[in-house]
Coordinates of C-alpha atoms in Angstrom, one line a residue:
X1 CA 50.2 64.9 8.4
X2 CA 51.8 67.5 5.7
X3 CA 50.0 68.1 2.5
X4 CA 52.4 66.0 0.6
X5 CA 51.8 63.1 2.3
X6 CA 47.6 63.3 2.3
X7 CA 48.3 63.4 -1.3
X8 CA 49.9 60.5 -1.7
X9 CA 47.3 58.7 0.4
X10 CA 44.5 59.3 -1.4
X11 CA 45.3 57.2 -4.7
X12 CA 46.0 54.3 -2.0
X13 CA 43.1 54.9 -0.1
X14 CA 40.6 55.1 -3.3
X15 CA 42.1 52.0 -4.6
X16 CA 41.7 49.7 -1.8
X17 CA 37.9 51.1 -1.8
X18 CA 37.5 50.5 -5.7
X19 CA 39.0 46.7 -4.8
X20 CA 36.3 46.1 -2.1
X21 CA 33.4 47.2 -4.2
X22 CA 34.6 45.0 -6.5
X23 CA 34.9 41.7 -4.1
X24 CA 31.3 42.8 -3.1
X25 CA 30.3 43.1 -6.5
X26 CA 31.8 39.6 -7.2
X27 CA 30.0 38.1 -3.9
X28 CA 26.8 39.5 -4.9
X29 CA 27.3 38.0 -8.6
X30 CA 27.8 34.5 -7.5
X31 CA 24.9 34.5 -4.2
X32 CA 22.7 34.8 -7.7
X33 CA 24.0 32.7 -9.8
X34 CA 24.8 30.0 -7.4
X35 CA 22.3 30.2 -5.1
X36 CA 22.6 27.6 -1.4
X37 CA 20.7 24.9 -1.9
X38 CA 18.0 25.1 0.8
X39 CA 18.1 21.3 2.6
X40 CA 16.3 20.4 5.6
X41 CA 17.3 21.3 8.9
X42 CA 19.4 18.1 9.6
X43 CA 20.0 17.0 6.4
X44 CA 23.2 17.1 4.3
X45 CA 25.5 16.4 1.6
X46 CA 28.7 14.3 1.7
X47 CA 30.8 12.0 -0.7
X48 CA 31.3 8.6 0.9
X49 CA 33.9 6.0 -1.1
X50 CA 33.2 8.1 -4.1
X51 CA 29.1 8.1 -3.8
X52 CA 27.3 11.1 -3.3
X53 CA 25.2 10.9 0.0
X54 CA 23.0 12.5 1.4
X55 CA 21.9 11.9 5.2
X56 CA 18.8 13.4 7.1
X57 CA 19.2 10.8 10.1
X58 CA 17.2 11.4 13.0
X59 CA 16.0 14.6 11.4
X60 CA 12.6 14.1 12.7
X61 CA 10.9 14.4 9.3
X62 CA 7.7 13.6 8.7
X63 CA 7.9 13.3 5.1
X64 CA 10.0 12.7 2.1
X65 CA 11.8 16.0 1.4
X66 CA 11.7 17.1 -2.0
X67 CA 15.0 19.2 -2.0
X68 CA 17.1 16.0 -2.2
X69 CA 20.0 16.4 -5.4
X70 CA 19.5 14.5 -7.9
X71 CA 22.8 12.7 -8.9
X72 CA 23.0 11.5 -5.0
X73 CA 23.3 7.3 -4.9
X74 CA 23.1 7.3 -0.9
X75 CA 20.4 8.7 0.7
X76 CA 19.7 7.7 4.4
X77 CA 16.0 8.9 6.0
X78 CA 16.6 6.5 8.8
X79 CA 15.3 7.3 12.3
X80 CA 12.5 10.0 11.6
X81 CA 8.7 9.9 11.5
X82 CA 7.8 9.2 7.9
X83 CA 4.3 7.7 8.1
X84 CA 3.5 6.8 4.9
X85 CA 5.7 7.0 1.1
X86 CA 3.4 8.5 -1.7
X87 CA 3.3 7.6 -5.0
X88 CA 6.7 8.8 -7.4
X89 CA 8.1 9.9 -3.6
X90 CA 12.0 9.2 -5.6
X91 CA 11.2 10.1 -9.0
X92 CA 13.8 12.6 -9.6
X93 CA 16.5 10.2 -7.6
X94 CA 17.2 8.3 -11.1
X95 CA 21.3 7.3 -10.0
X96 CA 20.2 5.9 -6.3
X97 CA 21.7 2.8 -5.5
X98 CA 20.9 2.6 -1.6
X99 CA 18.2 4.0 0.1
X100 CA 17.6 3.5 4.3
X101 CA 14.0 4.0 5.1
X102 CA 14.3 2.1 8.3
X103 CA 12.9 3.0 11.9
X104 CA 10.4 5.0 10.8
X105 CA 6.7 4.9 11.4
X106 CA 5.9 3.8 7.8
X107 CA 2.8 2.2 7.5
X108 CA 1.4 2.6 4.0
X109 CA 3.5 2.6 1.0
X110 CA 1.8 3.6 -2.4
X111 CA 2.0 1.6 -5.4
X112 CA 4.7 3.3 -7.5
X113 CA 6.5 5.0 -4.5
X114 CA 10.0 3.2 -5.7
X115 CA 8.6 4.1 -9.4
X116 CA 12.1 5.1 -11.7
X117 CA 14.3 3.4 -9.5
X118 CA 14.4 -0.1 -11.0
X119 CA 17.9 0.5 -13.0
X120 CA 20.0 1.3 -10.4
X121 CA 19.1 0.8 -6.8
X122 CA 20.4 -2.7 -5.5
X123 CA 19.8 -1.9 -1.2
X124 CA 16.3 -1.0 0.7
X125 CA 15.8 -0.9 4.0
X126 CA 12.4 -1.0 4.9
X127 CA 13.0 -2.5 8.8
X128 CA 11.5 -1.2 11.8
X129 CA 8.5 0.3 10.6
X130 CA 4.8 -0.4 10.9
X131 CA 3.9 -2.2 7.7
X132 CA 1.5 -4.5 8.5
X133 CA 0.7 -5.7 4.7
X134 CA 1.8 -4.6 1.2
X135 CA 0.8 -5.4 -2.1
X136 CA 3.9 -6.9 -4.0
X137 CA 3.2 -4.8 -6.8
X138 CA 4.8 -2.0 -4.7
X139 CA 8.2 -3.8 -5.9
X140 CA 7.4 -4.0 -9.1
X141 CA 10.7 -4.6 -11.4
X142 CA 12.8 -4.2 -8.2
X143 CA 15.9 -6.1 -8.4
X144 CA 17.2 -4.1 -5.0
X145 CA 17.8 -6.2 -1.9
X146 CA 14.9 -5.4 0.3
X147 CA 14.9 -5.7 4.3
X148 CA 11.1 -6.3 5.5
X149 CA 12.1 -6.9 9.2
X150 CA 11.0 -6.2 12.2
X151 CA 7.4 -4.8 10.9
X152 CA 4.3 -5.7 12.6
X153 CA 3.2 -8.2 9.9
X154 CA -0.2 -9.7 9.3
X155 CA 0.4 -13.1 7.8
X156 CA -2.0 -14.3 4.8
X157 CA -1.5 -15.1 1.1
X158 CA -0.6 -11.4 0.3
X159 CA 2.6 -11.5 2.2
X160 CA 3.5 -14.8 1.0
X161 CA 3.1 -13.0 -2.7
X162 CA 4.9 -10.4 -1.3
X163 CA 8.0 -12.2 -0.1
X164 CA 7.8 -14.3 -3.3
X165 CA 8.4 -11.4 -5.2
X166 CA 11.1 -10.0 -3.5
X167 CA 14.6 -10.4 -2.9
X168 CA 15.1 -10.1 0.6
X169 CA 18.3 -8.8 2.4
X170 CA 20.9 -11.3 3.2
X171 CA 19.9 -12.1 7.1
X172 CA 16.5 -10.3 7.2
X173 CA 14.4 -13.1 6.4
X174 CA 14.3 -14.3 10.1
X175 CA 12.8 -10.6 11.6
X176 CA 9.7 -10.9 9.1
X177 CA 7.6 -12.3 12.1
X178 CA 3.7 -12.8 12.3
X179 CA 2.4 -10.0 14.3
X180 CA -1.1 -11.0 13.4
X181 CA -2.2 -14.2 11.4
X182 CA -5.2 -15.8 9.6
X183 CA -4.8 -18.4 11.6
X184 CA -4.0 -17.7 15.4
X185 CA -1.5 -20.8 15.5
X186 CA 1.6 -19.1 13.2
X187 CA 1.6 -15.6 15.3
X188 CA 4.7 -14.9 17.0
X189 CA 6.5 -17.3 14.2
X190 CA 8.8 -16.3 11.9
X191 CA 6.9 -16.5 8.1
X192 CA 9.4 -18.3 6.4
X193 CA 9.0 -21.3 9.1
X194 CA 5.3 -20.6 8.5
X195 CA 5.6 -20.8 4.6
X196 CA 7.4 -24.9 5.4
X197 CA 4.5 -26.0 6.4
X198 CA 1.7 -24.4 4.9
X199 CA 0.6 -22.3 1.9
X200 CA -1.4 -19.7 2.9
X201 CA -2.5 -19.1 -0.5
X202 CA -4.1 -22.7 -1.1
X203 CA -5.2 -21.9 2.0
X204 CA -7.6 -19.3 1.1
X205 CA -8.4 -20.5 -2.0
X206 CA -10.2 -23.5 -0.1
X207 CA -11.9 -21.3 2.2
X208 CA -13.3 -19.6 -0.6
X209 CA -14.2 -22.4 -2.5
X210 CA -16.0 -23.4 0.9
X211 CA -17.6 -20.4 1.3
X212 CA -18.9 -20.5 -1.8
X213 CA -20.2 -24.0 -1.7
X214 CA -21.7 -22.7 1.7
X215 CA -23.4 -19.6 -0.3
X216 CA -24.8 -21.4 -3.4
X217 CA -26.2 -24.3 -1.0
X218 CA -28.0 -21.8 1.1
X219 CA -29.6 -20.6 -2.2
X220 CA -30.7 -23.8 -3.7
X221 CA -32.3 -24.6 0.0
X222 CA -34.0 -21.2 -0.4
X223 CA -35.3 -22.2 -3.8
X224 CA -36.5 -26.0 -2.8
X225 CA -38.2 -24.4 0.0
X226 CA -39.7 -21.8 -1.9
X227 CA -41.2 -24.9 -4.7
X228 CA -42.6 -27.1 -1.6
X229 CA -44.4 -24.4 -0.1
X230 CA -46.0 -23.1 -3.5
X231 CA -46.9 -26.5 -3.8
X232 CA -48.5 -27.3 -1.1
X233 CA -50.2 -23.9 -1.2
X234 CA -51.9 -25.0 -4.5
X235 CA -52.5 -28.5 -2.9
X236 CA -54.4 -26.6 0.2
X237 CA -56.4 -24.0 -2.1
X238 CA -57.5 -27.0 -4.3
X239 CA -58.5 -29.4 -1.3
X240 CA -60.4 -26.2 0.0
X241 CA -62.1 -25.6 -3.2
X242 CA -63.3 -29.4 -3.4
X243 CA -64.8 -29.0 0.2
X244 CA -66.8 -26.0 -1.1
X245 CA -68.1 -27.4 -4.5
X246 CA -69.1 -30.7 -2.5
X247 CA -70.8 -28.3 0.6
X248 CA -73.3 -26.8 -2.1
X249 CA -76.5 -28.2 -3.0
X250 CA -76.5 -30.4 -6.0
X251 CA -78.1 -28.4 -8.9
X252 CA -75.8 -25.4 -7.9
X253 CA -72.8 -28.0 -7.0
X254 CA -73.9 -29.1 -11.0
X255 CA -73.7 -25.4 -12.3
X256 CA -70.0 -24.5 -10.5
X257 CA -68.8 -27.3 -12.0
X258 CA -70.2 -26.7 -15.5
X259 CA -69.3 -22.9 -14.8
X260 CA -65.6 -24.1 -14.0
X261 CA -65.5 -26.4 -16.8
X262 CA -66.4 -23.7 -19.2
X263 CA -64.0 -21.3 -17.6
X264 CA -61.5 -23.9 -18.3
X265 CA -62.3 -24.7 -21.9

Protein backbone atom coordinates (compact mmCIF):
# COMPACT_ATOMS: atom_id res chain seq x y z
CA UNK A 1 0.00 0.00 0.00
CA UNK A 2 1.68 3.54 -1.25
CA UNK A 3 1.78 6.37 1.06
CA UNK A 4 -1.05 8.09 -0.68
CA UNK A 5 -3.38 5.66 -0.15
CA UNK A 6 -2.61 4.98 3.90
CA UNK A 7 -3.40 8.53 3.93
CA UNK A 8 -6.49 8.49 2.67
CA UNK A 9 -7.45 5.59 4.99
CA UNK A 10 -6.86 6.94 8.02
CA UNK A 11 -9.76 9.66 8.07
CA UNK A 12 -11.99 6.48 7.13
CA UNK A 13 -10.57 4.40 9.55
CA UNK A 14 -10.79 7.03 12.61
CA UNK A 15 -14.35 7.76 11.64
CA UNK A 16 -15.75 4.41 11.72
CA UNK A 17 -13.94 4.10 15.32
CA UNK A 18 -15.39 7.62 16.53
CA UNK A 19 -19.03 6.03 15.20
CA UNK A 20 -18.55 2.88 17.41
CA UNK A 21 -17.58 4.64 20.48
CA UNK A 22 -20.40 6.48 19.98
CA UNK A 23 -23.12 3.45 19.60
CA UNK A 24 -21.37 2.16 22.74
CA UNK A 25 -21.72 5.30 24.38
CA UNK A 26 -25.44 5.35 23.39
CA UNK A 27 -25.82 1.49 24.63
CA UNK A 28 -24.34 2.28 27.79
CA UNK A 29 -26.70 5.45 28.19
CA UNK A 30 -29.85 3.66 27.76
CA UNK A 31 -28.65 -0.01 29.94
CA UNK A 32 -28.96 3.05 32.77
CA UNK A 33 -31.57 4.76 32.17
CA UNK A 34 -33.73 1.90 31.11
CA UNK A 35 -32.68 -0.71 33.09
CA UNK A 36 -34.33 -4.81 32.28
CA UNK A 37 -36.85 -5.32 34.53
CA UNK A 38 -35.59 -8.34 36.58
CA UNK A 39 -38.84 -10.98 36.47
CA UNK A 40 -38.76 -14.38 37.70
CA UNK A 41 -37.28 -17.07 36.00
CA UNK A 42 -40.54 -18.22 34.08
CA UNK A 43 -42.37 -15.37 34.21
CA UNK A 44 -43.21 -12.81 31.51
CA UNK A 45 -44.85 -9.98 29.94
CA UNK A 46 -47.26 -10.06 26.95
CA UNK A 47 -50.33 -8.02 25.56
CA UNK A 48 -53.35 -10.34 25.04
CA UNK A 49 -56.63 -8.64 23.14
CA UNK A 50 -55.18 -5.40 24.23
CA UNK A 51 -54.58 -6.35 28.20
CA UNK A 52 -51.37 -6.37 29.62
CA UNK A 53 -50.46 -9.92 31.00
CA UNK A 54 -48.27 -11.24 32.70
CA UNK A 55 -47.82 -15.20 33.13
CA UNK A 56 -45.53 -17.13 35.65
CA UNK A 57 -47.45 -20.58 34.86
CA UNK A 58 -45.87 -23.57 36.23
CA UNK A 59 -43.00 -21.44 37.36
CA UNK A 60 -42.69 -23.33 40.46
CA UNK A 61 -43.01 -20.37 42.83
CA UNK A 62 -43.49 -20.56 46.14
CA UNK A 63 -44.56 -17.13 46.68
CA UNK A 64 -46.20 -14.13 45.25
CA UNK A 65 -43.44 -12.25 43.30
CA UNK A 66 -43.13 -8.75 44.02
CA UNK A 67 -41.52 -7.68 40.63
CA UNK A 68 -44.94 -7.91 38.84
CA UNK A 69 -45.72 -4.30 36.65
CA UNK A 70 -48.01 -2.52 37.80
CA UNK A 71 -50.43 -1.45 34.99
CA UNK A 72 -50.72 -5.39 34.10
CA UNK A 73 -54.78 -6.50 34.18
CA UNK A 74 -53.91 -10.35 33.59
CA UNK A 75 -51.81 -11.99 35.75
CA UNK A 76 -51.74 -15.87 35.82
CA UNK A 77 -49.73 -17.78 39.01
CA UNK A 78 -51.44 -20.91 38.03
CA UNK A 79 -49.77 -24.22 38.53
CA UNK A 80 -46.91 -23.34 41.19
CA UNK A 81 -46.53 -23.96 44.90
CA UNK A 82 -47.87 -20.86 46.54
CA UNK A 83 -48.79 -22.07 50.11
CA UNK A 84 -50.34 -19.33 51.61
CA UNK A 85 -51.28 -15.31 50.14
CA UNK A 86 -50.18 -12.69 52.79
CA UNK A 87 -51.74 -9.78 53.69
CA UNK A 88 -51.66 -6.58 50.73
CA UNK A 89 -49.90 -9.65 48.50
CA UNK A 90 -51.62 -7.29 45.17
CA UNK A 91 -51.42 -3.99 46.50
CA UNK A 92 -49.53 -2.36 43.90
CA UNK A 93 -51.73 -4.34 41.09
CA UNK A 94 -54.44 -1.41 41.25
CA UNK A 95 -55.71 -2.00 37.15
CA UNK A 96 -56.10 -6.10 37.55
CA UNK A 97 -59.03 -7.35 36.29
CA UNK A 98 -58.27 -11.24 36.31
CA UNK A 99 -56.11 -12.97 38.48
CA UNK A 100 -55.55 -17.21 38.26
CA UNK A 101 -54.37 -18.44 41.51
CA UNK A 102 -55.52 -21.93 40.81
CA UNK A 103 -53.66 -25.37 41.39
CA UNK A 104 -51.58 -24.25 43.81
CA UNK A 105 -51.01 -25.51 47.33
CA UNK A 106 -52.84 -22.47 48.90
CA UNK A 107 -54.04 -23.14 52.18
CA UNK A 108 -54.27 -19.95 54.23
CA UNK A 109 -55.28 -16.72 52.71
CA UNK A 110 -54.80 -13.53 55.02
CA UNK A 111 -57.46 -11.06 55.60
CA UNK A 112 -56.67 -8.24 53.15
CA UNK A 113 -54.57 -10.37 50.73
CA UNK A 114 -57.16 -9.09 47.68
CA UNK A 115 -56.89 -5.52 49.67
CA UNK A 116 -57.00 -2.50 46.60
CA UNK A 117 -58.41 -4.64 44.18
CA UNK A 118 -62.17 -4.15 44.69
CA UNK A 119 -62.48 -1.41 41.67
CA UNK A 120 -61.43 -3.34 39.01
CA UNK A 121 -60.97 -7.07 39.28
CA UNK A 122 -64.14 -9.01 38.03
CA UNK A 123 -62.34 -12.94 37.69
CA UNK A 124 -60.59 -15.14 40.68
CA UNK A 125 -59.58 -18.39 40.48
CA UNK A 126 -58.99 -19.84 43.58
CA UNK A 127 -59.60 -23.84 42.41
CA UNK A 128 -57.53 -26.59 43.12
CA UNK A 129 -55.89 -25.55 46.13
CA UNK A 130 -55.99 -26.66 49.77
CA UNK A 131 -58.40 -24.18 51.43
CA UNK A 132 -60.07 -25.96 53.90
CA UNK A 133 -61.98 -22.76 55.52
CA UNK A 134 -61.87 -18.99 55.06
CA UNK A 135 -63.33 -16.29 56.76
CA UNK A 136 -65.64 -14.29 54.24
CA UNK A 137 -64.13 -11.19 55.22
CA UNK A 138 -61.19 -12.24 53.04
CA UNK A 139 -63.63 -10.93 50.16
CA UNK A 140 -64.43 -8.13 51.57
CA UNK A 141 -66.09 -5.46 48.89
CA UNK A 142 -65.21 -8.07 46.14
CA UNK A 143 -67.49 -7.81 43.33
CA UNK A 144 -65.01 -10.38 41.23
CA UNK A 145 -66.33 -13.77 40.14
CA UNK A 146 -64.65 -16.09 42.47
CA UNK A 147 -64.08 -20.01 41.68
CA UNK A 148 -63.81 -21.90 45.28
CA UNK A 149 -63.63 -25.49 43.60
CA UNK A 150 -62.18 -28.34 43.98
CA UNK A 151 -60.60 -27.30 47.68
CA UNK A 152 -60.66 -29.74 50.37
CA UNK A 153 -63.59 -27.92 52.23
CA UNK A 154 -64.70 -28.33 55.79
CA UNK A 155 -68.35 -27.68 55.81
CA UNK A 156 -69.92 -25.56 58.88
CA UNK A 157 -71.57 -22.10 59.20
CA UNK A 158 -68.31 -20.26 58.13
CA UNK A 159 -68.43 -21.56 54.63
CA UNK A 160 -72.03 -21.15 54.34
CA UNK A 161 -71.03 -17.23 55.31
CA UNK A 162 -68.54 -17.54 52.98
CA UNK A 163 -70.36 -18.69 49.96
CA UNK A 164 -73.10 -16.16 50.91
CA UNK A 165 -70.89 -13.48 50.48
CA UNK A 166 -69.45 -14.30 47.34
CA UNK A 167 -70.17 -14.35 43.86
CA UNK A 168 -69.14 -17.57 42.70
CA UNK A 169 -67.94 -18.42 39.07
CA UNK A 170 -70.57 -19.35 36.64
CA UNK A 171 -70.27 -23.42 36.90
CA UNK A 172 -68.05 -23.64 39.99
CA UNK A 173 -70.58 -23.93 42.47
CA UNK A 174 -70.90 -27.81 41.99
CA UNK A 175 -66.82 -28.56 42.81
CA UNK A 176 -67.21 -26.80 46.32
CA UNK A 177 -67.61 -30.38 47.93
CA UNK A 178 -67.50 -31.30 51.73
CA UNK A 179 -64.11 -32.73 52.33
CA UNK A 180 -64.84 -32.70 56.00
CA UNK A 181 -68.23 -31.79 57.79
CA UNK A 182 -69.81 -31.03 61.21
CA UNK A 183 -71.86 -33.49 60.65
CA UNK A 184 -70.45 -36.80 59.10
CA UNK A 185 -73.70 -37.32 56.92
CA UNK A 186 -73.03 -34.11 54.19
CA UNK A 187 -69.22 -35.25 53.44
CA UNK A 188 -68.60 -36.18 50.03
CA UNK A 189 -71.75 -33.84 48.96
CA UNK A 190 -71.62 -30.94 47.16
CA UNK A 191 -72.43 -27.69 49.72
CA UNK A 192 -74.91 -26.18 47.86
CA UNK A 193 -77.13 -29.51 48.00
CA UNK A 194 -76.04 -29.46 51.64
CA UNK A 195 -77.23 -25.67 52.08
CA UNK A 196 -81.22 -27.15 50.61
CA UNK A 197 -81.65 -28.95 53.33
CA UNK A 198 -80.06 -27.53 56.21
CA UNK A 199 -78.58 -24.34 57.66
CA UNK A 200 -75.60 -25.01 59.21
CA UNK A 201 -75.67 -21.79 60.92
CA UNK A 202 -79.05 -22.42 62.87
CA UNK A 203 -77.44 -25.32 63.32
CA UNK A 204 -74.80 -24.27 65.56
CA UNK A 205 -76.53 -21.76 67.09
CA UNK A 206 -78.78 -24.63 68.71
CA UNK A 207 -75.89 -26.49 69.78
CA UNK A 208 -74.66 -23.62 71.47
CA UNK A 209 -77.75 -22.68 72.98
CA UNK A 210 -77.66 -26.48 74.14
CA UNK A 211 -74.44 -26.42 75.34
CA UNK A 212 -75.10 -23.76 77.24
CA UNK A 213 -78.25 -24.91 78.87
CA UNK A 214 -76.02 -28.09 79.53
CA UNK A 215 -73.22 -25.69 81.25
CA UNK A 216 -75.50 -23.46 83.45
CA UNK A 217 -77.55 -26.73 84.62
CA UNK A 218 -74.43 -28.34 85.74
CA UNK A 219 -73.77 -25.20 87.81
CA UNK A 220 -77.02 -24.71 89.45
CA UNK A 221 -76.75 -28.78 90.32
CA UNK A 222 -73.30 -27.83 91.81
CA UNK A 223 -74.85 -25.04 93.86
CA UNK A 224 -78.13 -27.16 95.12
CA UNK A 225 -75.78 -29.71 96.14
CA UNK A 226 -73.48 -27.53 97.74
CA UNK A 227 -76.94 -25.84 100.04
CA UNK A 228 -78.16 -29.59 100.93
CA UNK A 229 -74.89 -30.66 102.12
CA UNK A 230 -74.30 -27.31 104.26
CA UNK A 231 -77.42 -28.08 105.57
CA UNK A 232 -77.40 -31.15 106.67
CA UNK A 233 -73.92 -30.50 107.96
CA UNK A 234 -75.47 -27.89 110.38
CA UNK A 235 -78.43 -30.36 110.99
CA UNK A 236 -75.56 -33.20 112.02
CA UNK A 237 -73.40 -30.67 114.27
CA UNK A 238 -76.55 -29.54 116.02
CA UNK A 239 -78.05 -33.13 116.61
CA UNK A 240 -74.38 -33.94 117.93
CA UNK A 241 -74.33 -30.96 120.13
CA UNK A 242 -77.88 -32.03 121.69
CA UNK A 243 -76.48 -35.57 122.41
CA UNK A 244 -73.66 -33.89 124.42
CA UNK A 245 -75.60 -31.31 126.48
CA UNK A 246 -78.11 -34.16 127.33
CA UNK A 247 -74.91 -36.76 128.12
CA UNK A 248 -73.70 -34.23 130.96
CA UNK A 249 -74.84 -34.28 134.46
CA UNK A 250 -77.65 -32.07 135.22
CA UNK A 251 -76.21 -29.04 137.17
CA UNK A 252 -73.34 -28.80 134.42
CA UNK A 253 -76.13 -29.81 131.60
CA UNK A 254 -77.95 -26.53 133.52
CA UNK A 255 -74.71 -24.32 133.27
CA UNK A 256 -73.87 -25.11 129.24
CA UNK A 257 -77.17 -24.20 128.58
CA UNK A 258 -77.11 -20.99 130.62
CA UNK A 259 -73.48 -20.48 129.31
CA UNK A 260 -74.95 -20.97 125.55
CA UNK A 261 -77.86 -18.83 126.31
CA UNK A 262 -75.67 -15.99 127.35
CA UNK A 263 -73.32 -16.52 124.50
CA UNK A 264 -76.35 -16.11 122.39
CA UNK A 265 -77.83 -12.98 124.04
Amino acid sequence: MTAAQRVLLCPVTMGLLLQSLFLLLLFLLGSCLHPAAAFPKGCYPSEEEGLKTFRCSNAQLTEVPRDIPNDTNKLYLDFNQIPFLPRDAFRDLPLLLELDLSHNAIARVESGAFQGLAEHLHSLDLSSNKLVSVSKDTFSNLKAEVNLSNNPWLCDCRLQELIRAVELAADSSGGIVCDSSTQEEHVGKAFLQVLADTDLCNVYKKTTDIAMLVTMFGWFAMVISYLVYYVRQNQEDARRHLEYLKSLPSKQRRSEESSTISTVV
